[in-house]
Amino acid sequence: METPENNRGYESAEKIILRWDSTASEEGRERMIFGTDRQEADVYLQAVDEIQRTLSSASISDCSHNVDADDQLKVNTTIQIAMARLEDEFRNILIIHTSALEIDSLFDSSTSFSSSTPTHHELEDDEDCISDDSGSSRNNLLQLHHCESSDSSTYRTSSSIREVDLMPAEAICDLQAIAMRMIAAGYLRECIQVYGSVRKSSVDSSFRKLGIEKLSIGDVQRLEWEALEGKIRRWIRAARVCVWILFASEKKLCEQIFDCVGTDIDDACFMETVKGPAIQLFNFAEAISISRRSPEKLFKILDLHDALMELLPDIEAVFDSKSSDSIRVQAAEILSRLAEAARGILSEFENAVLREPSRVPVPGGTIHPLTRYVMNYISLISDYKQTLIDLIMSKPSTGSRYSGDPSTPDMEFTELEGKTPLALHLIWIIVVLQFNLDGKSKPYRDVSLAHLFMMNNVHYIVQKVKGSPELREMTGDNCLRKLTGKFRQAATSYQRATSVSVLYCLRDEGLHVSGSFSSGVSKTVLRERFKTFNAMFEEVHRTQSMWLIPDGQLREELRISISEKLLPAYRSFLGRFRSQIESGKHPENYIKYSAEDLETAVLDFFEGYPAS
């Protein structure tokens, strides 16, 4: 081996290295090589290459000859000084070219990823990687900038991924040049650590702007659900930006700098940068997936599930290496747990509707809060039809569901063949709701009010089914016909229970007496009939003005139906017997109402007036 003293190339290179030694040179402390004259950077890289060749030559010579230990130490010291300097330069280039991403514009673009425009890498021409031990290393590295392995851009086949250029091409060339020297000298770990620390800081900054908080799984589970709902909405938007733009762009940058330097180095740098942030991101969704189940969580869980299902192919594409396997596995497991949570909540919701215990009658027989809650809930469920159809795999067996248990309704499935499991779930929830409402009607003391309560509630169910095309399609016309028949039956039962006693006063039976001196009608009985009718109608008017039918059309239909039965009967009775009353004393005590008075009074029915 030629000693360094006899090697003019080495001596010149050593002089350049020592000139930029920040521990011994003022110039080295005050200036950055790659931040000044471009020629200075080329000269320094060539000096490093010369030292590397000397070191390699010494290593070869050492295999067959004794090499002067002082010379070897001197070369090693020089290369260490050079690597320390390059590490500083590498860090400085990364820092000065790291700028904050425009988060608002990323949010905008994350919602409109439908273009198939080629990405930056797809527009570049593939070239063979070129290496040359001669001097013009910088020109060779400019060519290296365009090198790609045959599968390095496969993850960019997704139309959702939209990489952005995180650094200018000149900075990337400089980073490539430095990385090549550091790795060749055995400083791979240092290179990866410096790269990861700077870029991770940039990712963390983007996370803060995206509103991604550093919350542990325990922190998330301790939050109130109302607070979590807003965080879930923000997480979904942020996760799209992270997977489609942020992580993909970080991977692109790693490939641009390291892809032609060595096998898997780009992936190591990528994971050094994003593994921690990615785990932080997905820990939030994981916490939601394993949190306590309750009905109000279903739709946000489905939103999370749909978002993660949408992202999963791109997660698998961006995190496609063996070292990032844990990220892919975590995302897939979270998706599975979210699906299981949704299935469990839907099943538990059925049971909650069946067992809802309140038995305090709602005033006026109006729509029960449970009815509103359940029907609004399953209307929302129908909005997630496709997701839930995919999630609910098991179909209830044909025959009666829960047959034989007096505390549960029976449901025949023979006529529901061909329905999806989700449709059967929804139909069953409606059946269970009606069963519970039947129980809630029992505490009403007035049987008419019990029928009105059932009419109101089943009519509300019918209107909600009709008002949701998805829900109507799934439940089917047969189910809708049965529901319509049930509320009409309740309306008929109400009218019978109400009108029988009132109309009974207007019957002819019992009024007629024998005897030629008489008109054939007992005035005493007739007066009593009118008095009884007046009292009964006044009581009906008093009570049923406090009852409530919220639906205006149904309210009007029922009033018309009542009038059509009551008014002709009263007019007929009054026409036949008015003269008998008016020929006696104080007729106003018995004939208190005209037919028009009754017609006006019926307009007060079902308005929910407060008791006077």
Coordinates of C-alpha atoms in Angstrom, one line a residue:
M1 CA 0.0 0.0 0.0
E2 CA 1.2 3.5 -0.7
T3 CA 1.3 5.5 2.5
P4 CA -0.7 8.6 2.6
E5 CA 2.5 10.7 2.7
N6 CA 3.4 9.3 -0.7
N7 CA -0.1 9.7 -2.1
R8 CA -0.6 13.2 -3.4
G9 CA -4.3 12.5 -4.2
Y10 CA -4.9 11.4 -0.6
E11 CA -3.0 14.4 0.8
S12 CA -5.1 16.8 -1.3
A13 CA -8.3 15.1 -0.3
E14 CA -7.3 15.1 3.4
K15 CA -6.6 18.8 3.2
I16 CA -10.1 19.5 1.9
I17 CA -11.7 17.3 4.5
L18 CA -9.8 19.0 7.4
R19 CA -10.6 22.4 6.0
W20 CA -14.3 21.7 6.6
D21 CA -13.8 20.0 10.0
S22 CA -16.2 22.0 12.2
T23 CA -14.3 20.9 15.3
A24 CA -11.0 22.5 14.2
S25 CA -11.9 25.0 11.4
E26 CA -13.7 28.3 11.8
E27 CA -14.8 28.1 8.2
G28 CA -16.2 24.7 8.9
R29 CA -18.2 26.0 11.8
E30 CA -19.6 29.1 10.0
R31 CA -20.4 27.8 6.6
M32 CA -22.3 24.8 5.1
I33 CA -20.6 23.2 2.0
F34 CA -23.8 22.5 0.2
G35 CA -25.3 25.9 1.0
T36 CA -22.5 27.8 -0.9
D37 CA -20.8 27.4 -4.2
R38 CA -21.9 24.2 -6.0
Q39 CA -18.4 23.6 -7.1
E40 CA -17.3 23.4 -3.4
A41 CA -19.8 20.6 -2.9
D42 CA -18.4 18.7 -5.9
V43 CA -14.9 19.1 -4.7
Y44 CA -15.7 17.9 -1.2
L45 CA -17.5 14.8 -2.6
Q46 CA -14.6 14.0 -4.8
A47 CA -12.3 14.3 -1.7
V48 CA -14.5 11.9 0.2
D49 CA -14.4 9.5 -2.7
E50 CA -10.6 9.7 -2.7
I51 CA -10.4 8.9 1.0
Q52 CA -12.8 6.0 0.5
R53 CA -10.5 4.6 -2.3
T54 CA -7.5 4.9 -0.1
L55 CA -9.4 3.2 2.8
S56 CA -10.5 0.4 0.4
S57 CA -6.9 0.0 -0.9
A58 CA -5.6 -0.2 2.6
S59 CA -8.1 -2.9 3.5
I60 CA -7.1 -5.0 0.5
S61 CA -3.4 -4.6 1.3
D62 CA -4.0 -5.5 4.9
C63 CA -5.1 -9.0 3.8
S64 CA -1.6 -9.9 2.6
H65 CA 0.8 -7.4 4.1
N66 CA 1.4 -5.6 7.3
V67 CA 0.1 -2.1 7.0
D68 CA 1.4 0.7 9.1
A69 CA -1.0 1.2 12.0
D70 CA -0.5 4.9 12.1
D71 CA -1.3 5.2 8.4
Q72 CA -4.5 3.2 8.9
L73 CA -5.5 5.2 11.9
K74 CA -4.9 8.4 10.0
V75 CA -7.2 7.3 7.1
N76 CA -9.9 6.1 9.5
T77 CA -9.8 9.4 11.4
T78 CA -10.1 11.4 8.1
I79 CA -13.1 9.3 7.0
Q80 CA -14.7 9.8 10.4
I81 CA -14.3 13.6 10.1
A82 CA -15.7 13.4 6.6
M83 CA -18.7 11.4 7.7
A84 CA -19.5 13.7 10.6
R85 CA -19.4 16.6 8.2
L86 CA -21.6 14.8 5.7
E87 CA -24.1 13.9 8.4
D88 CA -24.3 17.6 9.3
E89 CA -24.7 18.6 5.7
F90 CA -27.4 15.9 5.2
R91 CA -29.3 17.1 8.2
N92 CA -29.1 20.7 7.1
I93 CA -30.3 20.0 3.6
L94 CA -33.3 18.1 5.0
I95 CA -34.1 20.9 7.4
I96 CA -33.8 23.9 5.1
H97 CA -35.9 22.1 2.4
T98 CA -38.6 20.9 4.8
S99 CA -41.6 23.2 4.5
A100 CA -45.1 22.9 6.0
L101 CA -47.7 21.3 3.7
E102 CA -50.7 23.4 2.9
I103 CA -53.2 21.4 4.9
D104 CA -56.3 23.2 3.7
S105 CA -55.5 22.4 0.0
L106 CA -54.8 18.8 1.0
F107 CA -58.2 18.5 2.5
D108 CA -59.8 19.9 -0.6
S109 CA -57.9 17.5 -2.9
S110 CA -58.5 14.5 -0.6
T111 CA -62.2 14.7 -1.3
S112 CA -62.0 14.7 -5.1
F113 CA -59.6 12.0 -6.0
S114 CA -61.1 10.7 -9.2
S115 CA -58.5 11.7 -11.8
S116 CA -56.2 9.2 -13.4
T117 CA -53.6 11.8 -14.2
P118 CA -50.1 10.2 -14.2
T119 CA -48.0 11.0 -11.2
H120 CA -44.6 12.6 -11.2
H121 CA -42.7 9.3 -11.2
E122 CA -44.9 7.8 -13.9
L123 CA -44.0 10.7 -16.2
E124 CA -40.2 10.1 -15.7
D125 CA -38.2 7.9 -18.0
D126 CA -36.6 4.8 -16.6
E127 CA -32.8 4.8 -16.9
D128 CA -30.2 2.3 -15.8
C129 CA -28.4 3.2 -12.6
I130 CA -25.0 4.4 -13.4
S131 CA -21.9 4.2 -11.2
D132 CA -18.5 5.5 -11.9
D133 CA -15.4 5.6 -9.7
S134 CA -14.0 8.5 -11.7
G135 CA -14.3 12.1 -10.7
S136 CA -17.6 13.4 -12.1
S137 CA -19.7 12.0 -9.3
R138 CA -22.2 14.8 -9.3
N139 CA -23.2 14.3 -12.9
N140 CA -23.7 10.7 -12.3
L141 CA -26.0 11.4 -9.3
L142 CA -28.1 13.6 -11.5
Q143 CA -28.7 10.5 -13.6
L144 CA -29.3 8.5 -10.5
H145 CA -32.2 10.8 -9.6
H146 CA -34.2 9.2 -12.4
C147 CA -33.5 5.6 -11.5
E148 CA -36.3 3.4 -10.3
S149 CA -36.5 -0.3 -9.6
S150 CA -39.1 -2.2 -11.6
D151 CA -41.6 -2.4 -8.8
S152 CA -41.0 0.9 -6.9
S153 CA -44.0 2.7 -8.2
T154 CA -46.6 -0.2 -8.1
Y155 CA -48.4 1.4 -5.2
R156 CA -49.1 4.4 -7.3
T157 CA -51.7 2.5 -9.4
S158 CA -54.4 3.7 -7.0
S159 CA -56.3 6.6 -8.4
S160 CA -56.7 7.9 -4.8
I161 CA -53.0 8.4 -4.1
R162 CA -51.8 11.9 -4.8
E163 CA -48.1 12.4 -4.0
V164 CA -46.7 15.9 -3.7
D165 CA -43.0 16.8 -4.2
L166 CA -41.7 17.4 -0.7
M167 CA -38.3 18.7 -1.9
P168 CA -36.8 20.3 -5.0
A169 CA -34.8 18.0 -7.4
E170 CA -31.5 19.7 -6.7
A171 CA -31.8 19.0 -2.9
I172 CA -32.7 15.4 -3.7
C173 CA -29.6 15.1 -5.8
D174 CA -27.4 16.4 -3.0
L175 CA -29.0 14.1 -0.5
Q176 CA -28.5 11.1 -2.8
A177 CA -24.8 12.0 -3.2
I178 CA -24.3 12.3 0.6
A179 CA -26.3 9.1 1.3
M180 CA -24.2 7.1 -1.1
R181 CA -20.9 8.2 0.7
M182 CA -22.3 7.6 4.2
I183 CA -23.6 4.2 3.4
A184 CA -20.5 3.1 1.5
A185 CA -18.5 4.1 4.6
G186 CA -20.7 2.0 6.9
Y187 CA -22.7 4.9 8.3
L188 CA -26.1 3.5 7.2
R189 CA -27.6 3.6 10.6
E190 CA -26.6 7.2 11.2
C191 CA -28.0 8.2 7.8
I192 CA -31.3 6.6 8.5
Q193 CA -31.5 8.1 12.0
V194 CA -30.8 11.6 10.8
Y195 CA -33.3 11.3 7.9
G196 CA -36.0 9.8 10.2
S197 CA -35.6 12.4 12.9
V198 CA -36.0 15.4 10.6
R199 CA -38.7 14.0 8.4
K200 CA -40.7 12.6 11.4
S201 CA -40.6 16.1 12.9
S202 CA -42.2 17.3 9.6
V203 CA -44.9 14.6 9.7
D204 CA -45.6 15.5 13.3
S205 CA -46.1 19.1 12.3
S206 CA -48.6 18.0 9.6
F207 CA -50.4 15.8 12.1
R208 CA -50.9 18.8 14.4
K209 CA -52.3 20.9 11.5
L210 CA -54.6 18.0 10.6
G211 CA -55.9 17.9 14.2
I212 CA -54.5 14.4 14.9
E213 CA -54.0 14.4 18.7
K214 CA -51.6 12.3 20.6
L215 CA -54.2 10.2 22.5
S216 CA -53.6 6.8 23.8
I217 CA -56.3 4.1 23.4
G218 CA -57.2 4.7 27.1
D219 CA -57.5 8.5 26.5
V220 CA -59.9 7.9 23.6
Q221 CA -62.1 5.5 25.6
R222 CA -62.4 7.9 28.5
L223 CA -63.8 10.7 26.3
E224 CA -67.6 11.4 26.2
W225 CA -69.2 10.1 23.1
E226 CA -70.4 13.6 22.1
A227 CA -66.8 14.7 22.0
L228 CA -65.7 11.7 20.1
E229 CA -68.2 12.2 17.3
G230 CA -66.5 15.4 16.2
K231 CA -63.1 13.8 16.5
I232 CA -64.2 10.8 14.3
R233 CA -65.3 13.2 11.6
R234 CA -62.0 15.0 11.7
W235 CA -60.1 11.7 11.9
I236 CA -61.7 10.4 8.7
R237 CA -60.7 13.5 6.7
A238 CA -57.2 13.5 8.2
A239 CA -56.7 9.8 7.6
R240 CA -57.4 10.3 3.9
V241 CA -54.9 13.1 3.7
C242 CA -52.3 11.0 5.6
V243 CA -52.7 7.8 3.5
W244 CA -53.3 9.4 0.1
I245 CA -50.9 12.3 0.3
L246 CA -48.7 12.5 3.4
F247 CA -47.5 9.0 3.8
A248 CA -47.4 8.3 0.0
S249 CA -45.4 11.5 -0.5
E250 CA -42.9 10.5 2.2
K251 CA -42.5 7.2 0.6
K252 CA -41.9 8.8 -2.8
L253 CA -39.2 11.1 -1.2
C254 CA -37.5 8.1 0.3
E255 CA -37.4 6.3 -3.0
Q256 CA -36.1 9.4 -4.8
I257 CA -33.2 9.7 -2.3
F258 CA -32.4 6.0 -1.5
D259 CA -33.8 3.8 -4.1
C260 CA -30.6 3.5 -6.1
V261 CA -28.3 3.5 -3.1
G262 CA -29.0 0.1 -1.7
T263 CA -31.6 -2.6 -1.3
D264 CA -34.4 -1.8 1.2
I265 CA -32.7 1.3 2.5
D266 CA -35.5 3.5 1.2
D267 CA -38.1 1.4 3.0
A268 CA -36.0 1.5 6.3
C269 CA -35.9 5.3 6.1
F270 CA -39.6 5.5 5.3
M271 CA -40.6 3.4 8.3
E272 CA -38.2 5.3 10.5
T273 CA -40.2 8.4 9.5
V274 CA -43.8 7.3 9.5
K275 CA -44.2 4.2 11.7
G276 CA -44.7 6.1 14.9
P277 CA -47.2 8.6 13.3
A278 CA -49.0 5.8 11.5
I279 CA -49.5 3.9 14.7
Q280 CA -50.6 7.1 16.4
L281 CA -53.1 7.6 13.6
F282 CA -54.6 4.1 13.7
N283 CA -54.7 3.8 17.5
F284 CA -57.6 6.2 17.5
A285 CA -59.7 4.0 15.2
E286 CA -58.6 1.0 17.2
A287 CA -59.8 2.6 20.4
I288 CA -63.2 3.2 18.9
S289 CA -63.4 -0.4 17.6
I290 CA -62.9 -1.9 21.0
S291 CA -64.9 0.7 23.0
R292 CA -68.2 -0.1 24.8
R293 CA -71.0 -0.7 22.4
S294 CA -74.2 1.4 22.4
P295 CA -76.8 2.2 19.7
E296 CA -75.8 5.8 19.2
K297 CA -72.3 4.7 18.2
L298 CA -73.4 2.6 15.3
F299 CA -73.3 5.3 12.5
K300 CA -70.0 6.8 13.4
I301 CA -68.6 3.2 13.6
L302 CA -70.0 2.6 10.2
D303 CA -68.5 5.9 8.9
L304 CA -65.1 4.8 10.3
H305 CA -65.5 1.3 8.8
D306 CA -66.4 2.7 5.4
A307 CA -63.5 5.2 5.5
L308 CA -61.0 2.5 6.5
M309 CA -62.4 0.1 3.9
E310 CA -61.9 2.8 1.3
L311 CA -58.3 3.4 2.5
L312 CA -57.2 -0.2 3.1
P313 CA -56.1 -1.0 -0.5
D314 CA -54.0 2.2 -0.4
I315 CA -52.6 1.4 3.1
E316 CA -51.6 -2.0 1.8
A317 CA -50.0 -0.4 -1.3
V318 CA -48.1 2.4 0.6
F319 CA -47.0 0.0 3.4
D320 CA -46.2 -2.8 1.1
S321 CA -42.9 -4.0 2.6
K322 CA -42.2 -6.7 5.1
S323 CA -41.0 -4.1 7.7
S324 CA -44.3 -2.3 7.5
D325 CA -46.3 -5.5 7.9
S326 CA -47.5 -4.4 11.4
I327 CA -49.2 -1.3 9.9
R328 CA -51.1 -3.4 7.4
V329 CA -52.1 -5.9 10.0
Q330 CA -53.3 -3.2 12.4
A331 CA -55.4 -1.6 9.8
A332 CA -57.0 -4.9 8.7
E333 CA -57.7 -5.9 12.3
I334 CA -59.3 -2.6 13.1
L335 CA -61.5 -3.0 10.1
S336 CA -62.6 -6.4 11.3
R337 CA -63.3 -5.2 14.8
L338 CA -65.3 -2.3 13.5
A339 CA -67.4 -4.7 11.5
E340 CA -67.9 -6.9 14.5
A341 CA -68.8 -3.9 16.6
A342 CA -71.5 -2.8 14.1
R343 CA -73.0 -6.3 13.9
G344 CA -73.0 -6.5 17.7
I345 CA -74.6 -3.1 18.1
L346 CA -77.4 -3.9 15.7
S347 CA -78.2 -7.2 17.5
E348 CA -78.1 -5.4 20.9
F349 CA -80.4 -2.7 19.5
E350 CA -83.0 -5.3 18.7
N351 CA -83.0 -6.5 22.2
A352 CA -83.0 -3.0 23.6
V353 CA -86.1 -2.1 21.6
L354 CA -87.8 -5.3 22.8
R355 CA -86.9 -4.8 26.5
E356 CA -87.4 -1.0 26.7
P357 CA -89.3 -0.9 30.0
S358 CA -91.2 2.4 30.2
R359 CA -94.9 1.9 30.9
V360 CA -95.9 5.5 31.8
P361 CA -98.5 6.5 29.2
V362 CA -97.5 9.3 26.9
P363 CA -100.1 12.2 27.3
G364 CA -102.8 12.4 24.7
G365 CA -101.9 9.1 23.1
T366 CA -99.3 10.7 20.9
I367 CA -96.3 9.2 19.3
H368 CA -94.0 7.5 21.9
P369 CA -90.4 8.7 22.0
L370 CA -89.3 5.1 21.5
T371 CA -91.2 5.0 18.2
R372 CA -89.5 8.2 16.9
Y373 CA -86.1 7.0 18.1
V374 CA -86.3 3.5 16.6
M375 CA -87.8 4.6 13.2
N376 CA -85.3 7.4 12.8
Y377 CA -82.6 4.9 13.7
I378 CA -83.5 2.3 11.2
S379 CA -84.0 5.0 8.5
L380 CA -80.4 5.9 9.1
I381 CA -79.5 2.2 9.0
S382 CA -81.0 2.1 5.5
D383 CA -78.6 4.8 4.4
Y384 CA -75.8 2.4 5.2
K385 CA -77.5 -0.4 3.3
Q386 CA -74.6 -1.7 1.3
T387 CA -72.2 -1.6 4.1
L388 CA -74.5 -3.5 6.5
I389 CA -75.5 -6.0 3.8
D390 CA -71.8 -6.8 3.5
L391 CA -71.4 -7.0 7.3
I392 CA -74.4 -9.1 8.2
M393 CA -73.7 -12.5 6.9
S394 CA -75.9 -14.8 8.9
K395 CA -79.6 -15.1 7.8
P396 CA -82.3 -15.9 10.4
S397 CA -83.7 -19.3 9.9
T398 CA -87.2 -19.6 8.4
G399 CA -90.1 -20.3 10.7
S400 CA -91.0 -18.3 13.8
R401 CA -88.3 -16.2 15.4
Y402 CA -88.3 -16.5 19.2
S403 CA -91.3 -18.6 18.8
G404 CA -93.0 -19.8 22.0
D405 CA -91.6 -17.1 24.3
P406 CA -94.6 -15.0 25.5
S407 CA -92.3 -12.1 26.2
T408 CA -91.3 -11.8 22.6
P409 CA -93.3 -11.6 19.4
D410 CA -93.5 -14.3 16.8
M411 CA -92.5 -13.6 13.2
E412 CA -93.1 -15.9 10.3
F413 CA -90.3 -15.8 7.8
T414 CA -91.9 -18.1 5.2
E415 CA -93.2 -15.1 3.2
L416 CA -89.9 -13.3 3.5
E417 CA -87.8 -15.7 1.5
G418 CA -85.3 -13.9 -0.7
K419 CA -84.9 -10.9 1.7
T420 CA -81.4 -9.9 2.6
P421 CA -80.3 -10.5 6.2
L422 CA -80.3 -6.8 6.7
A423 CA -83.9 -6.5 5.5
L424 CA -84.9 -9.2 7.9
H425 CA -83.2 -7.4 10.7
L426 CA -85.1 -4.2 10.0
I427 CA -88.4 -6.0 9.6
W428 CA -87.8 -7.8 12.9
I429 CA -87.0 -4.5 14.7
I430 CA -90.3 -3.1 13.4
V431 CA -92.2 -6.2 14.6
V432 CA -90.4 -5.9 18.0
L433 CA -91.3 -2.2 18.2
Q434 CA -95.0 -2.9 17.6
F435 CA -94.9 -5.6 20.2
N436 CA -93.4 -3.2 22.7
L437 CA -96.0 -0.5 21.8
D438 CA -98.8 -3.0 22.4
G439 CA -97.5 -3.3 25.9
K440 CA -97.2 0.4 26.3
S441 CA -100.9 0.8 25.3
K442 CA -102.2 -1.3 28.2
P443 CA -101.8 1.2 31.0
Y444 CA -104.3 3.6 29.3
R445 CA -107.5 3.5 31.3
D446 CA -109.6 4.6 28.4
V447 CA -109.6 1.9 25.8
S448 CA -110.3 4.5 23.0
L449 CA -107.1 6.3 23.9
A450 CA -105.2 3.0 23.8
H451 CA -106.4 2.4 20.3
L452 CA -105.6 6.1 19.3
F453 CA -102.1 5.6 20.7
M454 CA -101.5 2.5 18.6
M455 CA -103.0 4.2 15.5
N456 CA -100.6 7.2 16.0
N457 CA -97.5 5.1 16.5
V458 CA -98.1 2.5 13.7
H459 CA -99.1 5.4 11.3
Y460 CA -95.8 7.0 12.2
I461 CA -94.0 3.8 11.3
V462 CA -95.8 3.6 8.0
Q463 CA -94.9 7.2 7.1
K464 CA -91.2 6.6 8.0
V465 CA -91.1 3.5 5.8
K466 CA -92.8 5.3 2.9
G467 CA -90.5 8.3 3.3
S468 CA -87.3 6.3 2.9
P469 CA -87.0 4.7 -0.6
E470 CA -84.2 2.4 0.8
L471 CA -86.2 1.3 3.8
R472 CA -89.3 0.7 1.7
E473 CA -87.4 -1.3 -0.8
M474 CA -85.8 -3.5 1.9
T475 CA -89.0 -4.1 3.9
G476 CA -91.2 -4.6 0.9
D477 CA -94.7 -3.8 -0.1
N478 CA -96.2 -6.7 1.8
C479 CA -94.7 -5.5 5.1
L480 CA -96.0 -2.0 4.3
R481 CA -99.5 -3.4 3.6
K482 CA -99.5 -5.2 6.9
L483 CA -98.5 -2.0 8.8
T484 CA -101.1 0.1 7.0
G485 CA -103.8 -2.5 7.9
K486 CA -102.7 -2.4 11.5
F487 CA -103.0 1.3 11.9
R488 CA -106.3 1.4 10.1
Q489 CA -107.6 -1.4 12.3
A490 CA -106.5 0.7 15.3
A491 CA -108.4 3.7 13.9
T492 CA -111.5 1.6 13.4
S493 CA -111.2 0.2 16.9
Y494 CA -110.9 3.7 18.3
Q495 CA -114.0 4.9 16.5
R496 CA -116.0 1.9 17.7
A497 CA -115.0 2.4 21.3
T498 CA -115.7 6.1 21.2
S499 CA -118.9 6.2 19.1
V500 CA -120.8 3.2 20.4
S501 CA -121.7 4.9 23.7
V502 CA -122.5 8.2 22.1
L503 CA -124.5 6.9 19.2
Y504 CA -126.3 4.5 21.6
C505 CA -128.1 7.5 23.1
L506 CA -129.6 8.2 19.6
R507 CA -131.3 4.9 19.2
D508 CA -135.1 4.6 19.0
E509 CA -135.4 1.5 21.2
G510 CA -137.1 2.2 24.5
L511 CA -138.6 5.5 23.4
H512 CA -142.0 4.3 22.2
V513 CA -145.0 3.7 24.5
S514 CA -148.5 2.4 23.8
G515 CA -151.7 4.4 24.2
S516 CA -153.9 6.3 21.8
F517 CA -153.7 9.5 23.9
S518 CA -150.0 9.6 23.5
S519 CA -147.7 10.6 20.7
G520 CA -146.2 7.1 21.0
V521 CA -142.9 8.5 22.6
S522 CA -142.1 8.7 26.3
K523 CA -141.0 12.3 26.9
T524 CA -139.4 11.3 30.1
V525 CA -137.2 8.8 28.4
L526 CA -136.6 11.2 25.5
R527 CA -135.5 14.0 27.8
E528 CA -133.1 11.5 29.5
R529 CA -131.7 10.5 26.2
F530 CA -130.9 14.0 25.2
K531 CA -129.4 14.8 28.6
T532 CA -127.3 11.6 28.4
F533 CA -126.2 12.4 24.9
N534 CA -125.2 15.9 25.9
A535 CA -123.2 14.7 28.9
M536 CA -121.5 12.0 27.0
F537 CA -120.6 14.2 24.0
E538 CA -119.3 16.9 26.4
E539 CA -117.1 14.4 28.1
V540 CA -115.8 13.0 24.7
H541 CA -115.2 16.6 23.6
R542 CA -113.4 17.5 26.8
T543 CA -111.1 14.4 26.8
Q544 CA -110.5 14.0 23.1
S545 CA -109.6 17.7 22.6
M546 CA -106.7 16.9 24.9
W547 CA -105.7 13.8 22.9
L548 CA -103.3 14.4 20.0
I549 CA -102.9 13.2 16.5
P550 CA -99.6 14.9 15.3
D551 CA -100.1 14.1 11.6
G552 CA -102.4 16.7 10.2
Q553 CA -103.8 14.5 7.4
L554 CA -104.6 11.6 9.7
R555 CA -106.2 14.0 12.2
E556 CA -108.5 15.5 9.5
E557 CA -109.4 12.0 8.1
L558 CA -110.4 10.8 11.6
R559 CA -112.5 14.0 12.3
I560 CA -114.3 13.5 9.0
S561 CA -115.0 9.9 9.7
I562 CA -116.4 10.8 13.2
S563 CA -118.5 13.5 11.7
E564 CA -119.9 11.2 9.0
K565 CA -121.1 8.8 11.6
L566 CA -122.2 11.3 14.3
L567 CA -123.9 14.2 12.4
P568 CA -126.4 12.2 10.3
A569 CA -127.4 10.2 13.3
Y570 CA -127.9 13.3 15.4
R571 CA -129.7 15.2 12.6
S572 CA -132.1 12.3 12.2
F573 CA -132.7 11.9 15.9
L574 CA -133.2 15.7 16.3
G575 CA -135.5 15.9 13.3
R576 CA -137.8 13.1 14.6
F577 CA -138.0 14.2 18.2
R578 CA -137.3 18.0 18.4
S579 CA -141.0 18.8 18.5
Q580 CA -141.6 16.5 21.4
I581 CA -139.0 18.4 23.5
E582 CA -139.8 21.9 22.3
S583 CA -143.5 21.4 23.2
G584 CA -142.5 20.9 26.8
K585 CA -140.9 23.0 29.5
H586 CA -137.3 24.3 29.3
P587 CA -136.4 22.6 25.9
E588 CA -133.0 24.3 26.0
N589 CA -132.0 22.1 28.9
Y590 CA -132.3 19.1 26.6
I591 CA -131.5 20.3 23.1
K592 CA -128.2 22.1 23.7
Y593 CA -126.6 21.5 20.4
S594 CA -127.4 21.9 16.7
A595 CA -125.8 19.6 14.2
E596 CA -123.6 22.5 13.2
D597 CA -122.5 22.9 16.8
L598 CA -121.4 19.3 16.9
E599 CA -119.6 19.7 13.6
T600 CA -117.7 22.7 15.0
A601 CA -116.9 20.9 18.3
V602 CA -115.4 17.9 16.4
L603 CA -112.8 20.3 15.0
D604 CA -111.3 20.5 18.5
F605 CA -110.6 16.8 18.6
F606 CA -107.0 15.6 18.7
E607 CA -105.5 19.1 19.1
G608 CA -103.8 18.3 22.3
Y609 CA -105.3 21.1 24.2
P610 CA -104.4 21.4 27.9
A611 CA -106.9 20.3 30.4
S612 CA -109.2 23.1 31.5

